[in-house]
Amino acid sequence: MTTPTRADAEALDRDDQLSHVRHAFDLPEGIIYLDGNSLGPPPKTALARIANVANQEWRNGLIKSWNDAGWIDLAKKCGGKIAPLIGVDPDEVIIADSVSVNIFKLAAALSQRHDAAIAYERGEFPTDGYILQGLSALTGVDLIEVTPDDDIFPQKKTVLIKSAVHYKTAEIANIAELETEAKEHGSSIIWDLSHATGVIDLALKKNGASYAVGCGYKFLNGGPGAPAFIYAAKDKASTLHQPLCGWMGHAAPFDFAGDYKPASGVERFACGTPPILSLSALDAALDLFTDLEMQAVHAKAMALGDFFLRCTEDFGLPTVSPGIGSVRGGHVCLSHDNGYAIMQALIARNIIGDFRAPDLMRFGFAPLYLRFTDIWGGANQLKDILRTEEWKRPEFSVRGAVT
Ligand SMILES: *Cc1c(COP(=O)(O)O)cnc(C)c1O
């Protein structure tokens, strides 16, 4: 296959059915942002909403805004907007806490309810394993680390935490197949949708999935540290007792009763007071998805990834992601021993991706605002950095706390 030209990229941009969505974002001039899988850029409506919540609802409305501005129902309402993106009912999702905390709550509730071990896959996003290690140390529940080649449901009943899209490879898990297998073993799966929500077409209910957690600040563009979400199927949620049973998950928080009585359904997974400023930004950001067809969103993410792989095919950088024409999520990882320095050199040229140790350069292809010409431009800068060995400059080896 011949290397694509700028004209090829321009032609693809002309055919792009999602090109109009880019205008909804406030993107800085001159930047090619290939890191929306780590932190989405701000939708203009989200910025306006934060200003309004701060200056009107908080400043003028004060505590009255819990009722008057609907703050008290926002976590539920916002969860309802995520539901169609993951293929479940609106009353089965609530916004709460972080992904890490939500994994703790769900894994604790499920392992206790089913007297099951807890398990995660080696190479999974670290927080998933850390949280299960902490849970096991606290409660004594059996903890199993499975390798992807193992029988994933090794023994007795297990609660497995599993990413729908892997944060490094971008491989997509076969949800339906794994759910069937889990049920045969009396096991359950908590799906970590952090790299999947807002970029792939998730049909959780149709595929038999009952539990999931996911991130608000990646492809959903909710802002740095945006709260996460949690899904528990209606028929299961009310049988679960989560240990972080704070007052916001109580059936009637403002009764100030002495004893805890869980709210019905997924609402019992709320713990404390939600961060209204962040939650409002996420709520506004989610409206961008209202009229979008998730199949088209995923198709464009893959097309951008394919185009990037075609542009970089002869750079001598192996990919750990599914290759050209394969099904994958919204990012691609290329490996190089000096990947960190190369990524820093790219960032210095305003091409922003990220680095995942030990050797992966990760490029995210958020379909709502990226153009094929952006991908072409980014790939050509990468080529130039490799050719000139600009990455060898000492400043590009200085590590920041966040990579
Ligand atoms: C980003 C990400 C998280 C984030 O967890 P937080 O607790 O919300 O910071 C968790 N899991 C995966 C797979 C992720 O990609």
Coordinates of C-alpha atoms and ligand atoms in Angstrom, one line a residue:
M1 CA 0.0 0.0 0.0
T2 CA 1.3 3.4 -0.8
T3 CA 1.8 6.0 1.9
P4 CA -1.1 8.4 2.0
T5 CA -0.7 12.0 0.8
R6 CA -2.2 15.2 2.2
A7 CA -4.7 15.1 -0.7
D8 CA -5.8 11.7 0.5
A9 CA -6.4 13.1 4.0
E10 CA -8.3 16.1 2.6
A11 CA -10.5 13.8 0.6
L12 CA -11.3 11.7 3.7
D13 CA -12.2 14.9 5.6
R14 CA -14.6 16.0 2.8
D15 CA -16.4 12.7 3.2
D16 CA -16.5 12.8 7.0
Q17 CA -20.1 12.6 8.3
L18 CA -19.0 13.9 11.7
S19 CA -16.9 16.9 10.6
H20 CA -19.6 19.3 11.9
V21 CA -19.1 18.2 15.6
R22 CA -15.6 19.7 15.7
H23 CA -17.0 23.2 16.0
A24 CA -18.6 22.3 19.4
F25 CA -15.1 22.2 20.9
D26 CA -12.9 24.9 22.1
L27 CA -9.6 23.7 20.7
P28 CA -6.4 25.8 21.0
E29 CA -5.1 27.1 17.7
G30 CA -2.3 25.1 16.1
I31 CA -2.5 22.0 18.3
I32 CA -3.1 18.5 17.1
Y33 CA -4.6 16.8 20.0
L34 CA -4.2 13.0 20.0
D35 CA -4.8 12.5 23.7
G36 CA -8.6 12.8 24.0
N37 CA -8.6 9.2 25.3
S38 CA -6.8 10.5 28.4
L39 CA -8.4 13.9 28.8
G40 CA -11.0 15.1 26.4
P41 CA -10.8 18.8 25.4
P42 CA -13.6 21.2 26.6
P43 CA -16.8 21.4 24.7
K44 CA -17.8 25.1 24.5
T45 CA -21.1 24.3 26.2
A46 CA -19.3 22.7 29.1
L47 CA -17.2 25.9 29.7
A48 CA -20.3 28.0 29.6
R49 CA -22.1 25.7 32.0
I50 CA -19.2 25.8 34.5
A51 CA -19.3 29.6 34.4
N52 CA -23.1 29.7 34.8
V53 CA -23.1 27.2 37.7
A54 CA -20.4 29.2 39.5
N55 CA -21.7 32.7 38.8
Q56 CA -25.4 32.2 38.9
E57 CA -26.4 28.9 40.6
W58 CA -23.7 29.0 43.3
R59 CA -23.1 32.7 43.7
N60 CA -26.7 33.9 43.5
G61 CA -28.7 30.8 44.2
L62 CA -26.5 29.6 47.1
I63 CA -27.9 26.5 48.9
K64 CA -31.3 27.0 47.3
S65 CA -29.8 25.7 44.1
W66 CA -29.8 22.1 45.4
N67 CA -33.5 22.3 44.7
D68 CA -34.0 25.2 42.3
A69 CA -31.2 24.3 39.9
G70 CA -31.7 20.6 40.3
W71 CA -28.3 19.8 41.8
I72 CA -29.7 17.1 43.9
D73 CA -30.9 15.0 40.9
L74 CA -28.0 15.8 38.6
A75 CA -26.0 12.6 39.2
K76 CA -29.0 10.6 38.3
K77 CA -30.0 12.7 35.3
C78 CA -26.5 12.7 34.0
G79 CA -26.3 8.9 34.4
G80 CA -29.4 8.8 32.3
K81 CA -27.5 10.5 29.5
I82 CA -24.7 7.9 29.6
A83 CA -27.2 5.0 29.5
P84 CA -27.9 5.1 25.7
L85 CA -24.1 5.2 25.0
I86 CA -23.6 1.9 26.8
G87 CA -26.9 0.3 25.8
V88 CA -28.7 0.1 29.1
D89 CA -31.8 1.8 30.6
P90 CA -31.6 5.4 32.0
D91 CA -32.4 4.4 35.6
E92 CA -29.5 1.9 35.7
V93 CA -26.6 4.4 35.7
I94 CA -25.5 6.9 38.2
I95 CA -22.6 9.3 38.3
A96 CA -20.4 8.9 41.4
D97 CA -16.9 9.1 42.7
S98 CA -14.0 7.9 40.5
V99 CA -13.6 4.7 38.5
S100 CA -11.3 3.3 41.3
V101 CA -13.9 3.9 44.0
N102 CA -16.7 2.5 41.9
I103 CA -14.7 -0.7 41.3
F104 CA -14.2 -1.0 45.0
K105 CA -17.9 -0.6 45.7
L106 CA -19.1 -3.1 43.0
A107 CA -16.4 -5.7 43.6
A108 CA -17.0 -5.6 47.4
A109 CA -20.8 -5.9 46.9
L110 CA -20.6 -8.7 44.3
S111 CA -18.0 -10.8 46.0
Q112 CA -19.9 -10.7 49.3
R113 CA -23.3 -11.4 47.7
H114 CA -22.0 -14.4 45.8
D115 CA -19.3 -15.6 48.1
A116 CA -17.0 -15.3 45.2
A117 CA -13.3 -14.6 44.6
I118 CA -12.2 -11.4 42.9
A119 CA -10.0 -11.4 39.8
Y120 CA -8.2 -9.2 37.4
E121 CA -6.1 -9.8 34.3
R122 CA -2.4 -9.2 34.2
G123 CA -1.6 -6.1 32.2
E124 CA -5.0 -4.5 33.1
F125 CA -5.0 -0.8 33.9
P126 CA -3.2 -0.7 37.3
T127 CA -5.9 0.9 39.4
D128 CA -8.2 -2.1 38.8
G129 CA -5.7 -4.5 40.3
Y130 CA -4.6 -2.2 43.1
I131 CA -8.2 -1.7 44.2
L132 CA -8.8 -5.5 44.3
Q133 CA -5.5 -6.0 46.2
G134 CA -6.8 -3.5 48.8
L135 CA -10.2 -5.1 49.0
S136 CA -8.6 -8.5 49.5
A137 CA -6.3 -7.2 52.2
L138 CA -9.3 -5.6 54.0
T139 CA -11.8 -8.5 53.7
G140 CA -9.7 -11.6 53.2
V141 CA -11.5 -12.4 50.0
D142 CA -9.5 -14.6 47.6
L143 CA -7.7 -12.6 44.9
I144 CA -6.7 -14.1 41.6
E145 CA -4.5 -12.6 38.9
V146 CA -5.2 -14.3 35.6
T147 CA -3.1 -14.1 32.5
P148 CA -4.9 -13.4 29.3
D149 CA -4.0 -16.9 28.0
D150 CA -5.4 -18.6 31.1
D151 CA -8.8 -19.9 31.6
I152 CA -10.2 -16.6 32.6
F153 CA -12.6 -18.1 35.1
P154 CA -10.2 -20.4 36.8
Q155 CA -12.0 -22.0 39.7
K156 CA -14.9 -21.3 41.9
K157 CA -17.2 -18.3 41.5
T158 CA -15.3 -15.2 40.6
V159 CA -15.9 -11.5 40.1
L160 CA -13.7 -10.5 37.3
I161 CA -12.8 -6.9 36.4
K162 CA -12.1 -6.5 32.7
S163 CA -11.6 -3.6 30.4
A164 CA -13.9 -3.4 27.4
V165 CA -11.2 -1.6 25.5
H166 CA -7.6 -2.2 26.7
Y167 CA -5.8 1.0 27.7
K168 CA -2.6 0.0 25.9
T169 CA -3.5 -2.3 23.0
A170 CA -7.0 -0.9 22.2
E171 CA -8.3 -4.4 21.8
I172 CA -12.0 -4.8 22.3
A173 CA -13.2 -7.6 24.5
N174 CA -15.9 -9.9 23.3
I175 CA -18.5 -9.0 25.9
A176 CA -21.2 -11.4 24.9
E177 CA -18.8 -14.4 24.8
L178 CA -17.2 -13.6 28.1
E179 CA -20.6 -13.0 29.8
T180 CA -21.8 -16.4 28.6
E181 CA -18.7 -18.1 29.9
A182 CA -19.0 -16.2 33.2
K183 CA -22.6 -17.4 33.7
E184 CA -21.6 -21.0 33.1
H185 CA -19.2 -20.7 36.1
G186 CA -21.6 -18.8 38.3
S187 CA -19.3 -15.8 37.9
S188 CA -19.8 -12.2 37.1
I189 CA -17.9 -9.5 35.3
I190 CA -17.5 -5.8 36.1
W191 CA -16.7 -4.1 32.8
D192 CA -14.3 -1.2 33.0
L193 CA -15.5 1.1 30.2
S194 CA -13.0 3.9 30.7
H195 CA -11.5 3.6 27.2
A196 CA -14.7 2.5 25.6
T197 CA -17.5 4.9 26.5
G198 CA -18.1 7.6 24.0
V199 CA -16.0 5.9 21.3
I200 CA -17.4 2.4 20.7
D201 CA -20.9 1.2 20.3
L202 CA -21.6 -0.6 23.6
A203 CA -24.7 -2.8 23.8
L204 CA -24.2 -4.0 27.4
K205 CA -27.7 -5.3 28.1
K206 CA -28.0 -7.0 24.8
N207 CA -24.6 -8.7 25.4
G208 CA -25.7 -9.9 28.9
A209 CA -23.6 -7.5 30.9
S210 CA -25.0 -6.5 34.3
Y211 CA -22.2 -4.4 35.9
A212 CA -19.9 -1.7 34.7
V213 CA -17.9 1.4 35.7
G214 CA -16.5 4.1 33.4
C215 CA -14.7 7.4 33.2
G216 CA -16.1 10.9 32.7
Y217 CA -13.0 12.7 31.6
K218 CA -11.8 10.7 28.6
F219 CA -13.9 10.3 25.4
L220 CA -16.9 11.9 27.3
N221 CA -15.0 15.2 27.6
G222 CA -16.3 15.9 31.1
G223 CA -13.1 17.8 32.2
P224 CA -10.1 16.9 34.4
G225 CA -11.2 14.7 37.3
A226 CA -14.8 14.6 36.1
P227 CA -16.8 12.1 38.2
A228 CA -17.2 8.5 37.0
F229 CA -20.2 6.4 36.4
I230 CA -21.5 3.1 37.6
Y231 CA -24.0 0.7 36.0
A232 CA -25.8 -2.1 37.8
A233 CA -28.8 -3.8 36.1
K234 CA -32.1 -3.2 37.7
D235 CA -32.9 -6.8 38.5
K236 CA -29.5 -7.1 40.3
A237 CA -28.8 -3.7 41.8
S238 CA -31.3 -3.9 44.6
T239 CA -29.9 -7.2 45.9
L240 CA -26.4 -5.6 46.4
H241 CA -25.0 -4.0 49.5
Q242 CA -22.1 -1.8 48.8
P243 CA -19.8 -1.0 51.8
L244 CA -19.4 2.8 51.2
C245 CA -23.0 3.3 52.2
G246 CA -22.9 7.1 52.6
W247 CA -26.0 9.3 53.0
M248 CA -26.4 10.1 49.3
G249 CA -27.1 6.4 48.7
H250 CA -29.7 6.3 51.4
A251 CA -33.3 5.8 50.5
A252 CA -34.2 9.1 52.2
P253 CA -31.1 11.2 53.0
F254 CA -33.0 14.1 54.3
D255 CA -34.9 12.0 56.9
F256 CA -31.6 12.0 58.8
A257 CA -32.5 8.6 60.1
G258 CA -30.1 6.8 62.4
D259 CA -29.9 3.6 60.4
Y260 CA -28.8 3.1 56.8
K261 CA -31.5 2.0 54.4
P262 CA -30.3 1.8 50.8
A263 CA -32.0 3.6 47.9
S264 CA -33.5 1.2 45.4
G265 CA -31.5 0.2 42.3
V266 CA -28.2 1.7 41.2
E267 CA -28.8 4.9 43.4
R268 CA -27.5 3.0 46.3
F269 CA -24.1 3.2 44.8
A270 CA -23.9 6.9 45.5
C271 CA -21.8 7.7 48.6
G272 CA -21.3 11.4 49.5
T273 CA -22.2 14.7 47.9
P274 CA -21.4 14.9 44.2
P275 CA -19.0 17.6 42.9
I276 CA -21.5 19.9 41.2
L277 CA -19.1 22.0 39.2
S278 CA -17.5 19.0 37.6
L279 CA -20.7 17.1 37.3
S280 CA -22.3 20.1 35.5
A281 CA -19.5 20.2 33.0
L282 CA -19.9 16.5 32.3
D283 CA -23.7 16.9 32.0
A284 CA -23.2 19.6 29.3
A285 CA -20.5 17.6 27.5
L286 CA -22.8 14.6 27.2
D287 CA -25.3 16.5 25.2
L288 CA -22.9 16.4 22.3
F289 CA -23.7 12.7 21.9
T290 CA -27.5 13.2 21.7
D291 CA -27.8 13.1 18.0
L292 CA -24.8 10.9 17.2
E293 CA -24.9 7.3 16.0
M294 CA -22.4 5.4 18.0
Q295 CA -21.7 3.1 15.2
A296 CA -20.6 6.0 13.1
V297 CA -18.5 7.4 15.9
H298 CA -16.7 4.1 16.3
A299 CA -16.3 3.7 12.5
K300 CA -14.6 7.1 12.3
A301 CA -12.3 6.3 15.3
M302 CA -11.1 3.2 13.5
A303 CA -10.8 4.9 10.2
L304 CA -8.6 7.6 11.8
G305 CA -6.5 4.8 13.5
D306 CA -6.2 2.9 10.2
F307 CA -5.1 6.1 8.4
F308 CA -2.5 6.8 11.1
L309 CA -1.2 3.2 10.8
R310 CA -1.0 3.6 7.0
C311 CA 0.9 6.9 7.4
T312 CA 3.4 5.4 9.8
E313 CA 3.7 1.9 8.3
D314 CA 7.2 2.3 7.1
F315 CA 8.6 4.1 10.2
G316 CA 9.8 0.9 11.7
L317 CA 7.7 1.3 14.9
P318 CA 5.9 -1.9 15.8
T319 CA 2.3 -1.6 17.0
V320 CA 0.8 -3.5 19.8
S321 CA -2.7 -2.6 18.6
P322 CA -4.9 -4.5 16.2
G323 CA -3.5 -3.6 12.7
I324 CA -5.0 -1.9 9.6
G325 CA -8.5 -3.0 8.9
S326 CA -8.9 -4.7 12.3
V327 CA -11.5 -3.9 14.9
R328 CA -10.0 -1.8 17.7
G329 CA -11.0 1.0 20.1
G330 CA -10.1 4.7 19.7
H331 CA -6.3 4.7 20.1
V332 CA -3.2 3.1 18.7
C333 CA 0.1 2.3 20.5
L334 CA 3.5 2.3 18.7
S335 CA 6.5 1.0 20.6
H336 CA 10.1 2.4 20.6
D337 CA 12.7 2.1 23.3
N338 CA 13.0 5.9 23.4
G339 CA 9.2 6.4 23.1
Y340 CA 9.1 8.8 26.0
A341 CA 11.6 11.2 24.4
I342 CA 10.0 10.9 21.0
M343 CA 6.6 11.8 22.5
Q344 CA 8.2 14.8 24.2
A345 CA 9.7 16.0 21.0
L346 CA 6.2 15.6 19.3
I347 CA 4.6 17.6 22.1
A348 CA 7.2 20.3 21.7
R349 CA 5.8 20.5 18.1
N350 CA 2.3 20.8 19.3
I351 CA 1.3 17.2 18.5
I352 CA 0.0 15.9 21.8
G353 CA -0.2 12.2 22.6
D354 CA 1.0 10.4 25.7
F355 CA 3.4 7.7 26.8
R356 CA 2.7 4.5 28.7
A357 CA 5.7 2.8 30.3
P358 CA 7.9 1.0 29.4
D359 CA 8.0 1.8 25.7
L360 CA 4.6 2.8 24.3
M361 CA 3.7 6.0 22.5
R362 CA -0.1 6.2 22.6
F363 CA -2.1 8.2 20.0
G364 CA -5.8 8.8 20.6
F365 CA -8.2 9.2 17.8
A366 CA -11.2 11.0 19.2
P367 CA -13.7 11.0 16.4
L368 CA -15.7 14.1 17.4
Y369 CA -13.1 16.7 16.6
L370 CA -10.1 15.1 14.8
R371 CA -9.6 15.5 11.0
F372 CA -7.7 13.1 8.8
T373 CA -5.5 16.0 7.9
D374 CA -4.6 16.3 11.6
I375 CA -3.5 12.6 11.6
W376 CA -1.5 13.1 8.4
G377 CA 0.2 16.2 9.9
G378 CA 1.0 14.3 13.2
A379 CA 2.4 11.4 11.4
N380 CA 4.7 13.6 9.2
Q381 CA 6.0 15.4 12.3
L382 CA 6.8 12.0 13.8
K383 CA 8.6 11.0 10.7
D384 CA 10.7 14.2 10.8
I385 CA 11.5 13.7 14.5
L386 CA 12.7 10.2 13.8
R387 CA 14.7 11.2 10.7
T388 CA 16.5 14.2 12.4
E389 CA 16.8 12.3 15.7
E390 CA 15.6 15.5 17.4
W391 CA 14.3 13.4 20.3
K392 CA 17.9 12.9 21.4
R393 CA 17.9 16.5 22.8
P394 CA 18.4 16.2 26.5
E395 CA 15.3 18.2 27.5
F396 CA 13.1 15.5 25.9
S397 CA 14.3 12.9 28.4
V398 CA 13.3 14.9 31.5
R399 CA 10.3 13.1 33.0
G400 CA 7.3 14.9 34.3
A401 CA 5.1 13.4 37.0
V402 CA 2.4 12.7 34.4
T403 CA 3.5 11.0 31.2
Ligands
LIG1 C1 -8.6 6.1 33.1 C2 -8.9 4.8 33.7 C3 -9.3 4.7 35.0 C4 -9.4 5.9 35.8 O1 -9.7 5.7 37.2 P1 -10.0 6.9 38.1 O2 -10.1 6.2 39.4 O3 -11.3 7.5 37.7 O4 -8.9 7.8 38.0 C5 -9.6 3.4 35.4 N1 -9.6 2.3 34.6 C6 -9.2 2.4 33.3 C7 -9.1 1.2 32.5 C8 -8.8 3.7 32.8 O5 -8.4 3.8 31.6

